[in-house]
Structures are given as C-alpha cells and as structure tokens.
PDB file of C-alpha atoms in Angstrom:
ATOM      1  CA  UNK B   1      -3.009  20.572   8.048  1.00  0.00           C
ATOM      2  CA  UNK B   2      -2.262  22.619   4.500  1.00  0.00           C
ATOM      3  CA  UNK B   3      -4.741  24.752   5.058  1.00  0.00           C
ATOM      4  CA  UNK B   4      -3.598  25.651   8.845  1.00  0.00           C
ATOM      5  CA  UNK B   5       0.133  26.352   7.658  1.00  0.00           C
ATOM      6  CA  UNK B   6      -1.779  28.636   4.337  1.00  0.00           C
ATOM      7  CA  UNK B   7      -3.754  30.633   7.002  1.00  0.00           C
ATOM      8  CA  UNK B   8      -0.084  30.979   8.795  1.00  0.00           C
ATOM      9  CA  UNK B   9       1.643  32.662   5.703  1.00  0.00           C
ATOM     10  CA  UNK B  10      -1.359  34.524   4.495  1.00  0.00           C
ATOM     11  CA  UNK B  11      -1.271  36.410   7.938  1.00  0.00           C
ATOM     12  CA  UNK B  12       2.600  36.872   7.688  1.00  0.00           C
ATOM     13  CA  UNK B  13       2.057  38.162   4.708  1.00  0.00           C
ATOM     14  CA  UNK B  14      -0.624  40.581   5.803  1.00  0.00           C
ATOM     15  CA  UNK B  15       1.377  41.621   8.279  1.00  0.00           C
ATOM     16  CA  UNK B  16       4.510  42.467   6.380  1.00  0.00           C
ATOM     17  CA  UNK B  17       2.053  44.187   3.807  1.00  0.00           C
ATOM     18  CA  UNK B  18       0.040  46.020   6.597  1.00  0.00           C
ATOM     19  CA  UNK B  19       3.413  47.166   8.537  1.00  0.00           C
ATOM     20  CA  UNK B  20       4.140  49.510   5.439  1.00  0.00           C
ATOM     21  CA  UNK B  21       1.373  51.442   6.123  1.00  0.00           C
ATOM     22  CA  UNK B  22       2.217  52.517   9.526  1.00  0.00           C
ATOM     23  CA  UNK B  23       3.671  55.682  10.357  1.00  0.00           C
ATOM     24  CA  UNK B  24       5.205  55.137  13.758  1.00  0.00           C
ATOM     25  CA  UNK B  25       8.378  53.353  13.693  1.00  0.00           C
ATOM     26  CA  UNK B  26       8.161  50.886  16.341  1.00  0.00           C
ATOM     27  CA  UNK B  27       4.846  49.882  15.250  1.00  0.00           C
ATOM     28  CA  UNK B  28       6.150  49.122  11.708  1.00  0.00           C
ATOM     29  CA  UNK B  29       8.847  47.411  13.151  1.00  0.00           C
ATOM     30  CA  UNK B  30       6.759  45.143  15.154  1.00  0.00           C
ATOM     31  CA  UNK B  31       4.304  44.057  12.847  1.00  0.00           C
ATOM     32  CA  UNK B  32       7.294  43.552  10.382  1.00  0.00           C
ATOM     33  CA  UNK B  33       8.920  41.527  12.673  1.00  0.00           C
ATOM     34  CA  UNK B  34       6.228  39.247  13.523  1.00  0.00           C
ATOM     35  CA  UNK B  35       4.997  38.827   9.570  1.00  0.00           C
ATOM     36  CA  UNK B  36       8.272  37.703   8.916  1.00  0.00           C
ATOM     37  CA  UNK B  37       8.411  35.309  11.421  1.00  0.00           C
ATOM     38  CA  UNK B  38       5.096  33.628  10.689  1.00  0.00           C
ATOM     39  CA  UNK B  39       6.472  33.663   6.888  1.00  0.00           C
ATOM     40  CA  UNK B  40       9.892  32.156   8.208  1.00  0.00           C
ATOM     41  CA  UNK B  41       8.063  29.531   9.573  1.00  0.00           C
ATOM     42  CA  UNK B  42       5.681  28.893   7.359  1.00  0.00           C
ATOM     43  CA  UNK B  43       8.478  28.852   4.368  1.00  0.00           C
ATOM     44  CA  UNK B  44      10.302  26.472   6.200  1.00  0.00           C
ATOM     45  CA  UNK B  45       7.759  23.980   6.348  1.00  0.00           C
ATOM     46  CA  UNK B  46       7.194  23.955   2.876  1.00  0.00           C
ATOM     47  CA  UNK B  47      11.311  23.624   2.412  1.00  0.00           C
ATOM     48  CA  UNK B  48      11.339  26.488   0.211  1.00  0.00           C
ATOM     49  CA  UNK B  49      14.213  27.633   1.344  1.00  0.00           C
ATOM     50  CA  UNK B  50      15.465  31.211  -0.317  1.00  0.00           C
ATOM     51  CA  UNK B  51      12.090  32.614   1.153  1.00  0.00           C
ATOM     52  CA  UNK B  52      13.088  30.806   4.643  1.00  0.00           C
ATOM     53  CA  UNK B  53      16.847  32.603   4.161  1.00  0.00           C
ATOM     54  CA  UNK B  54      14.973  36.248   3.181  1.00  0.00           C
ATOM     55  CA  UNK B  55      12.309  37.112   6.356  1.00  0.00           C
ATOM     56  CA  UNK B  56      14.923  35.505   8.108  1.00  0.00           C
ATOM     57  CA  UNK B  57      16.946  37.901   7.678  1.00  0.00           C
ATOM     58  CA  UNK B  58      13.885  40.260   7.780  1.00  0.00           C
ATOM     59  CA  UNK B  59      13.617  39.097  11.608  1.00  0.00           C
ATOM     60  CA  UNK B  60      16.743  39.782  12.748  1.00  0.00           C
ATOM     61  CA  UNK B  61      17.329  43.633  11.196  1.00  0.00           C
ATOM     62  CA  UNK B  62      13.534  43.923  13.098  1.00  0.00           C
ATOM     63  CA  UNK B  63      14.788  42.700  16.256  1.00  0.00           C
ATOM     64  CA  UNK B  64      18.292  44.473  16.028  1.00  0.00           C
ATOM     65  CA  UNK B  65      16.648  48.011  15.188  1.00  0.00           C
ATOM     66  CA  UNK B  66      13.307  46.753  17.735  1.00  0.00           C
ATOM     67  CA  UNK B  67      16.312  46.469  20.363  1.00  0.00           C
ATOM     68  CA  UNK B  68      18.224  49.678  19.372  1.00  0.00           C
ATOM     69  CA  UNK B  69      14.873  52.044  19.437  1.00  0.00           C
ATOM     70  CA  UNK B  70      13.974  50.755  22.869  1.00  0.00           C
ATOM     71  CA  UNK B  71      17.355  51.627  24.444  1.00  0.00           C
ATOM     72  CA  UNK B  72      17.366  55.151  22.759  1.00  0.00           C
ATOM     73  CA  UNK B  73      13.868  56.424  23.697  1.00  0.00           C
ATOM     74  CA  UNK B  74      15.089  57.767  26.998  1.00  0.00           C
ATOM     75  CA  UNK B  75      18.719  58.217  26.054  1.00  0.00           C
ATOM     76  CA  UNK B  76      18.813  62.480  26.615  1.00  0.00           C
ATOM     77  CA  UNK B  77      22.203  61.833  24.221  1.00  0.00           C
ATOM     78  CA  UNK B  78      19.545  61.203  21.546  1.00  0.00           C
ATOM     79  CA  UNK B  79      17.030  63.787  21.683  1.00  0.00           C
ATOM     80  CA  UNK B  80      17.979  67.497  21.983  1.00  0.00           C
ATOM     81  CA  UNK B  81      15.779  70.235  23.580  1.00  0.00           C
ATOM     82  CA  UNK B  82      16.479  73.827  21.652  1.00  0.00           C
ATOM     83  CA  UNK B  83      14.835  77.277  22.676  1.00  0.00           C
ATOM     84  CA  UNK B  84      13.485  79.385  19.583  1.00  0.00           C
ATOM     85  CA  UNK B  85      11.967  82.233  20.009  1.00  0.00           C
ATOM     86  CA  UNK B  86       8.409  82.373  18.960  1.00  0.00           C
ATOM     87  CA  UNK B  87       8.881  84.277  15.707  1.00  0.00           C
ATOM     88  CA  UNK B  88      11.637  81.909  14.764  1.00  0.00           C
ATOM     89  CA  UNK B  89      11.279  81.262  10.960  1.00  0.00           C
ATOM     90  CA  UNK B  90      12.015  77.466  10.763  1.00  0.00           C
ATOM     91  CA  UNK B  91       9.471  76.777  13.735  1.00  0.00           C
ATOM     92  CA  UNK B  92       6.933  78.433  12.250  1.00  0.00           C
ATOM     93  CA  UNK B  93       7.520  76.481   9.227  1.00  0.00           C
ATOM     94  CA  UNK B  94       6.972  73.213  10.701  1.00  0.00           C
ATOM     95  CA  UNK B  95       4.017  74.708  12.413  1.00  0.00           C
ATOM     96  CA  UNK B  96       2.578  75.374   9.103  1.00  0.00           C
ATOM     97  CA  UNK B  97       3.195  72.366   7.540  1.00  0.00           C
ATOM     98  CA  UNK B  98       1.964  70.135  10.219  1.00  0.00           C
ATOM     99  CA  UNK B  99      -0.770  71.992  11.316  1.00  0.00           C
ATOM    100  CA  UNK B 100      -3.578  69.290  10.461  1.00  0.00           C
ATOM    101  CA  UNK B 101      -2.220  67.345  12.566  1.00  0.00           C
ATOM    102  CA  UNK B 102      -1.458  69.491  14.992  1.00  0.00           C
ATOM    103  CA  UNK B 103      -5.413  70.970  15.381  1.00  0.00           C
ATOM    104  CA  UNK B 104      -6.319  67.298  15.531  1.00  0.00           C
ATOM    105  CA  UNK B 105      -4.444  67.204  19.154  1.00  0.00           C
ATOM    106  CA  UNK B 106      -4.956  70.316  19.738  1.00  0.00           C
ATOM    107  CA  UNK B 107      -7.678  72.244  18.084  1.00  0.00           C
ATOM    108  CA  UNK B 108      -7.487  75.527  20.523  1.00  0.00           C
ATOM    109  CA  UNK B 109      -3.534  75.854  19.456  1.00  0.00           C
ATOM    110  CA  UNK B 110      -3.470  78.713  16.379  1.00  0.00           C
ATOM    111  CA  UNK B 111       0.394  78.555  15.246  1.00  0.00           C
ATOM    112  CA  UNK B 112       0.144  82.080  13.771  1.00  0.00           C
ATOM    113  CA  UNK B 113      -0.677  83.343  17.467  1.00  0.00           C
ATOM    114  CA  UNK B 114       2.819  82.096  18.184  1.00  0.00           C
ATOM    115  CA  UNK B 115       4.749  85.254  16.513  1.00  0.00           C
ATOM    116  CA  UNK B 116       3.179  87.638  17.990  1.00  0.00           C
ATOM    117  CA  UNK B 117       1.657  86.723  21.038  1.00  0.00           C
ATOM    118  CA  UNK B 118       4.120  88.038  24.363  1.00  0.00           C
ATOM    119  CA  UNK B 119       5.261  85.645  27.504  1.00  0.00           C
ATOM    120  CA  UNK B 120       5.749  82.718  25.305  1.00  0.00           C
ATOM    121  CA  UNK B 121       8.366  80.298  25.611  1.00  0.00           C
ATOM    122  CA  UNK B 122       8.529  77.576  22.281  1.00  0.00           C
ATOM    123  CA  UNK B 123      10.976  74.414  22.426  1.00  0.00           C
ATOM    124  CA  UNK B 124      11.958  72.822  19.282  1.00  0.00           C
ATOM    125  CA  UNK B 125      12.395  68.611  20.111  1.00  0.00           C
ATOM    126  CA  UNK B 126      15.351  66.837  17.943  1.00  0.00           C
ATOM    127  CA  UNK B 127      16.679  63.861  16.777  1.00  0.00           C
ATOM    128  CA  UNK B 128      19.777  64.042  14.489  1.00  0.00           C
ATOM    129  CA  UNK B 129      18.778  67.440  12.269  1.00  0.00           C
ATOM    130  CA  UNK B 130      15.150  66.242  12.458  1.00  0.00           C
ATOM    131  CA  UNK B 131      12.766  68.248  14.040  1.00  0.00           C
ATOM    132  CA  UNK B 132      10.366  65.915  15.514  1.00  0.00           C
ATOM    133  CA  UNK B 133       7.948  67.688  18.197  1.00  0.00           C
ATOM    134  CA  UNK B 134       7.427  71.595  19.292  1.00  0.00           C
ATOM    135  CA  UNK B 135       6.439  72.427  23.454  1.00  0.00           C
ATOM    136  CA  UNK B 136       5.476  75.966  23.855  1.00  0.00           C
ATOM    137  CA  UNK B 137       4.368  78.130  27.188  1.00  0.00           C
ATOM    138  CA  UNK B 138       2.538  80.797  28.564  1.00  0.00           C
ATOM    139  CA  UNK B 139       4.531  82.363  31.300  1.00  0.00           C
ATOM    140  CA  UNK B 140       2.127  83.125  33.794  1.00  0.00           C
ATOM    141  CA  UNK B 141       4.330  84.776  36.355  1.00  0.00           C
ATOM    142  CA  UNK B 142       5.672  83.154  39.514  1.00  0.00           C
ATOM    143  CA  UNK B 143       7.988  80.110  37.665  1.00  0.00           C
ATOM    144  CA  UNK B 144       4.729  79.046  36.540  1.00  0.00           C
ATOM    145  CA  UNK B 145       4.677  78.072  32.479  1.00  0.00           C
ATOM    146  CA  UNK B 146       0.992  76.715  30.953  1.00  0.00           C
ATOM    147  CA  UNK B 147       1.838  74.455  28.197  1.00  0.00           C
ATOM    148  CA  UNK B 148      -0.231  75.388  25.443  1.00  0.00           C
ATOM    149  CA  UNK B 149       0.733  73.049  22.924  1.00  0.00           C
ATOM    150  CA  UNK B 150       3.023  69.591  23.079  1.00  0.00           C
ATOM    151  CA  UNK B 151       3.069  67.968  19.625  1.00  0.00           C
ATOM    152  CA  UNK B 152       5.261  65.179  18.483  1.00  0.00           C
ATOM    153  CA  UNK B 153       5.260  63.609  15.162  1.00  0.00           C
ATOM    154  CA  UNK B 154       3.241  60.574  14.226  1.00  0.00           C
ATOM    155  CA  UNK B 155       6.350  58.203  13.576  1.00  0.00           C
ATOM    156  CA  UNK B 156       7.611  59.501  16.907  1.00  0.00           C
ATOM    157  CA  UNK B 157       5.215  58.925  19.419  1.00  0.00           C
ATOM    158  CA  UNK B 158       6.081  55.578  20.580  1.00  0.00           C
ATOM    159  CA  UNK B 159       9.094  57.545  21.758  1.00  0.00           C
ATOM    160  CA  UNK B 160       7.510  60.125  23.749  1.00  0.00           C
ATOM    161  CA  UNK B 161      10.643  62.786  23.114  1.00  0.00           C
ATOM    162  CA  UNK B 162       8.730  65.457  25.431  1.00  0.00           C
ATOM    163  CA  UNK B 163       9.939  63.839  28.435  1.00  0.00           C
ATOM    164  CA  UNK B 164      13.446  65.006  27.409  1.00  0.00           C
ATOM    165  CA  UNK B 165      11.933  69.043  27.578  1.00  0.00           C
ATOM    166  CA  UNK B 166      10.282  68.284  30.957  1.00  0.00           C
ATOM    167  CA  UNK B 167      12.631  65.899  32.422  1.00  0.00           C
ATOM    168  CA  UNK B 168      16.174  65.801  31.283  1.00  0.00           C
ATOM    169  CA  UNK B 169      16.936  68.631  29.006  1.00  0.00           C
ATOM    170  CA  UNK B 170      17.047  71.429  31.883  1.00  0.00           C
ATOM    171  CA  UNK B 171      15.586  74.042  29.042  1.00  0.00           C
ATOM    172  CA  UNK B 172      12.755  74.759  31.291  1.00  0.00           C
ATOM    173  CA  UNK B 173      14.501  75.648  34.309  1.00  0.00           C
ATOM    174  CA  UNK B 174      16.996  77.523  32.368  1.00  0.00           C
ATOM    175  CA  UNK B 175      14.020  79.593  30.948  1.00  0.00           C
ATOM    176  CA  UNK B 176      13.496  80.478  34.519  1.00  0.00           C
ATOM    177  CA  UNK B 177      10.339  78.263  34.378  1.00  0.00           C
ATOM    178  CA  UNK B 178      10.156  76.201  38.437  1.00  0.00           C
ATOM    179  CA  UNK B 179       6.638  74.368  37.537  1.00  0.00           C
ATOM    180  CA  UNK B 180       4.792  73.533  34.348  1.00  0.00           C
ATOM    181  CA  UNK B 181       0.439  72.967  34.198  1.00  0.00           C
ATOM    182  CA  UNK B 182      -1.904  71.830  31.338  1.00  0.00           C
ATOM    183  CA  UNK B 183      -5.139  72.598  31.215  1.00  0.00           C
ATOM    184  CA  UNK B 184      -7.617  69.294  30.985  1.00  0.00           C
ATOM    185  CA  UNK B 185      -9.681  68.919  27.249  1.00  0.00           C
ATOM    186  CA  UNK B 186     -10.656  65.964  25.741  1.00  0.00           C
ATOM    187  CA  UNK B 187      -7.391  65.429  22.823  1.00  0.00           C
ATOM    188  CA  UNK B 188      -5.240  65.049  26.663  1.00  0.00           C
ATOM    189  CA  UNK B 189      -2.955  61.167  26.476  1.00  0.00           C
ATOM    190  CA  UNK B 190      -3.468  61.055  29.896  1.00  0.00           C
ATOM    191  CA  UNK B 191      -1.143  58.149  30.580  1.00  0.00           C
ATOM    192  CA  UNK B 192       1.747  59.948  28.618  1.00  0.00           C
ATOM    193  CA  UNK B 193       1.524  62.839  31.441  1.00  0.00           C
ATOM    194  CA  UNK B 194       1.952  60.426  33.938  1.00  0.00           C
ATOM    195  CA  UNK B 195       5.002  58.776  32.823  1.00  0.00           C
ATOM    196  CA  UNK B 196       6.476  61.988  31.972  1.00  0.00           C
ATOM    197  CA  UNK B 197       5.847  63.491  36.113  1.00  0.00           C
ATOM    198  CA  UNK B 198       2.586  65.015  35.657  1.00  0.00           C
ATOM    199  CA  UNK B 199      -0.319  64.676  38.191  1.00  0.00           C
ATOM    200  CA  UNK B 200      -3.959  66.319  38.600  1.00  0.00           C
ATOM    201  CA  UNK B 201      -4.041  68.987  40.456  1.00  0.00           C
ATOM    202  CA  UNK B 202      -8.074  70.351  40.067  1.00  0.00           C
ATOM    203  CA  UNK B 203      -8.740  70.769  36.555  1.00  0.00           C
ATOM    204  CA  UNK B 204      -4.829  70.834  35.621  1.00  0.00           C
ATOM    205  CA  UNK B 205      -2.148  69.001  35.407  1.00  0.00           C
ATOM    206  CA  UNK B 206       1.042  69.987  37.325  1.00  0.00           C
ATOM    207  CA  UNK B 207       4.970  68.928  37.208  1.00  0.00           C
ATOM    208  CA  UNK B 208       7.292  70.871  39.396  1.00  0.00           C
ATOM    209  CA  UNK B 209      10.884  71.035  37.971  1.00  0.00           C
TER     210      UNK B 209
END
C-alpha cells in the first residue's frame, strides 16, 4: 500500500514541478492545483503535517485565482480594445519582439508591412498596462475588414481576449468596419472562431458586427 501512496506524491510532485514550466496561466494553475492536492493527500497520510498545512494552502490560492480567471475572461471591464495606427511606435515594438511567435501562427503576416502598407486598421488588446494580443485589417471597401493577423500571447490564450475586439469592445464598428472575414490556412484554431461568432462562408470565415 506504501508504494501506491509513493506513486501518489511522486505525481504531485511532478505536477507542481511540471506546472512551472507552463506559460499559460490557467494551465499552470491547474496542474498546480491538482499536484498540490495529490501532495496534500499524500502528506496527510504519512501525518507529516507542515507539508499537509503548505500545498494546502497551495490548493486554495489555486482554486481562489482558478475561480477569479474564469469569471474575468469575458468580463469587457477587464480587457480593453485600443486603435493605433499602423505606424504606431509601441505596436511595432511588440511586433518585433514577438515576431517568432507570431510567424509560427501566422507565417504570411510581415510586421514591417504594417507601417507602410494603406487601408489598414491595427487593434492593440489589454489587460491592466499589458499589452497582450494585436488584430489588424485590410479594409476592403464596403464595411468589409480581412483580418490579417489575430495574435494573443502564449500565457493568454486560455482567455481568448479577441472576442472583446470582435464582440464587446465596439472598436470595429467605430472604425466604420459592418463585417469582418479570414481567409482559411492551416495555423486557423478553428474552434476559437466559432466561439468568438465566426462561421464558413466558402473558403472564409465571416462575422457580421
């Protein structure tokens, strides 16, 4: 029966360890939370009881922030939407320095097209002072903006915050933009257009605002 309750806490404790290494906060926060519940228990059957006290504790700051994170990952209050022109200095800086990841969800996207190119509309997705994702269009005439690039950070994806610049922000509208379409390729989540009002429309996908 040792050996069960020793393969118990050497998975907590994987988990704990492993949860570090995550980038996306609810993620880390789940793994964390269930490593330190597994180590809880397995603690407490040993009676060693600071350790039992500790990931505790560990739990219940997981489940309190686990709790928090889900509430505010539609909350518009959280996540701001601001316009910047193409050119803008601080958006191309963020363009720069994530640009790996960026051409790894969207290899035909050059960010140094952005400053000069004409008809383009660029949002600039916040949380706090944090500058967590960038949306930028092609007006194509008619009300009719081609998203050319909709890139959130990796610890913020769980979060989708680019339903607040298609949904709840009004930015598009007020850009004089009626319906957004992305062209199909292979990097496309196709499940996070659909839960942000996106359907196929021949090879795009369409939202009307």
């Amino acid at each position: 029966m040792d050996s069960v309750f020793e393969v118990i806490g050497w998975i907590g404790s994987i988990l704990v360890v492993w949860s570090l290494t995550q980038s996306r906060v609810l993620r880390f926060r789940w793994m964390n939370l269930a490593g330190s519940i597994l180590a809880t228990g397995y603690n407490a059957v040993f009676e060693i009881w600071p350790f039992v006290a500790m990931n505790g504790a560990i739990a219940v700051i997981n489940t309190y922030w686990i709790i928090r994170l889900q509430r505010e990952r539609h909350d518009p209050g959280v996540y701001q939407v601001l316009p910047l022109a193409p050119d803008d200095p601080f958006l191309q800086h963020v363009l720069r320095v994530h640009a790996a990841d960026i051409a790894k969800h969207r290899p035909d996207f050059v960010a140094k097209t952005l400053a000069t190119a004409g008809r383009r509309s660029t949002f600039l997705v916040t949380r706090g002072d944090e500058a967590v994702g960038v949306v930028a269009l092609h007006d194509e005439g008619a009300g009719v903006g081609l998203v050319e690039l909709d890139w959130v950070k990796p610890r913020f994806r769980d979060f989708t915050p680019g339903e607040f610049v298609y949904r709840d922000s009004g930015a598009l509208t007020a850009a004089g933009f009626r319906r957004v379409e992305i062209e199909t390729h292979p990097e496309l989540d196709r499940e996070y257009l659909r839960n942000v009002g996106f359907s196929t429309q021949g090879t795009r996908w369409v939202r009307e605002l």
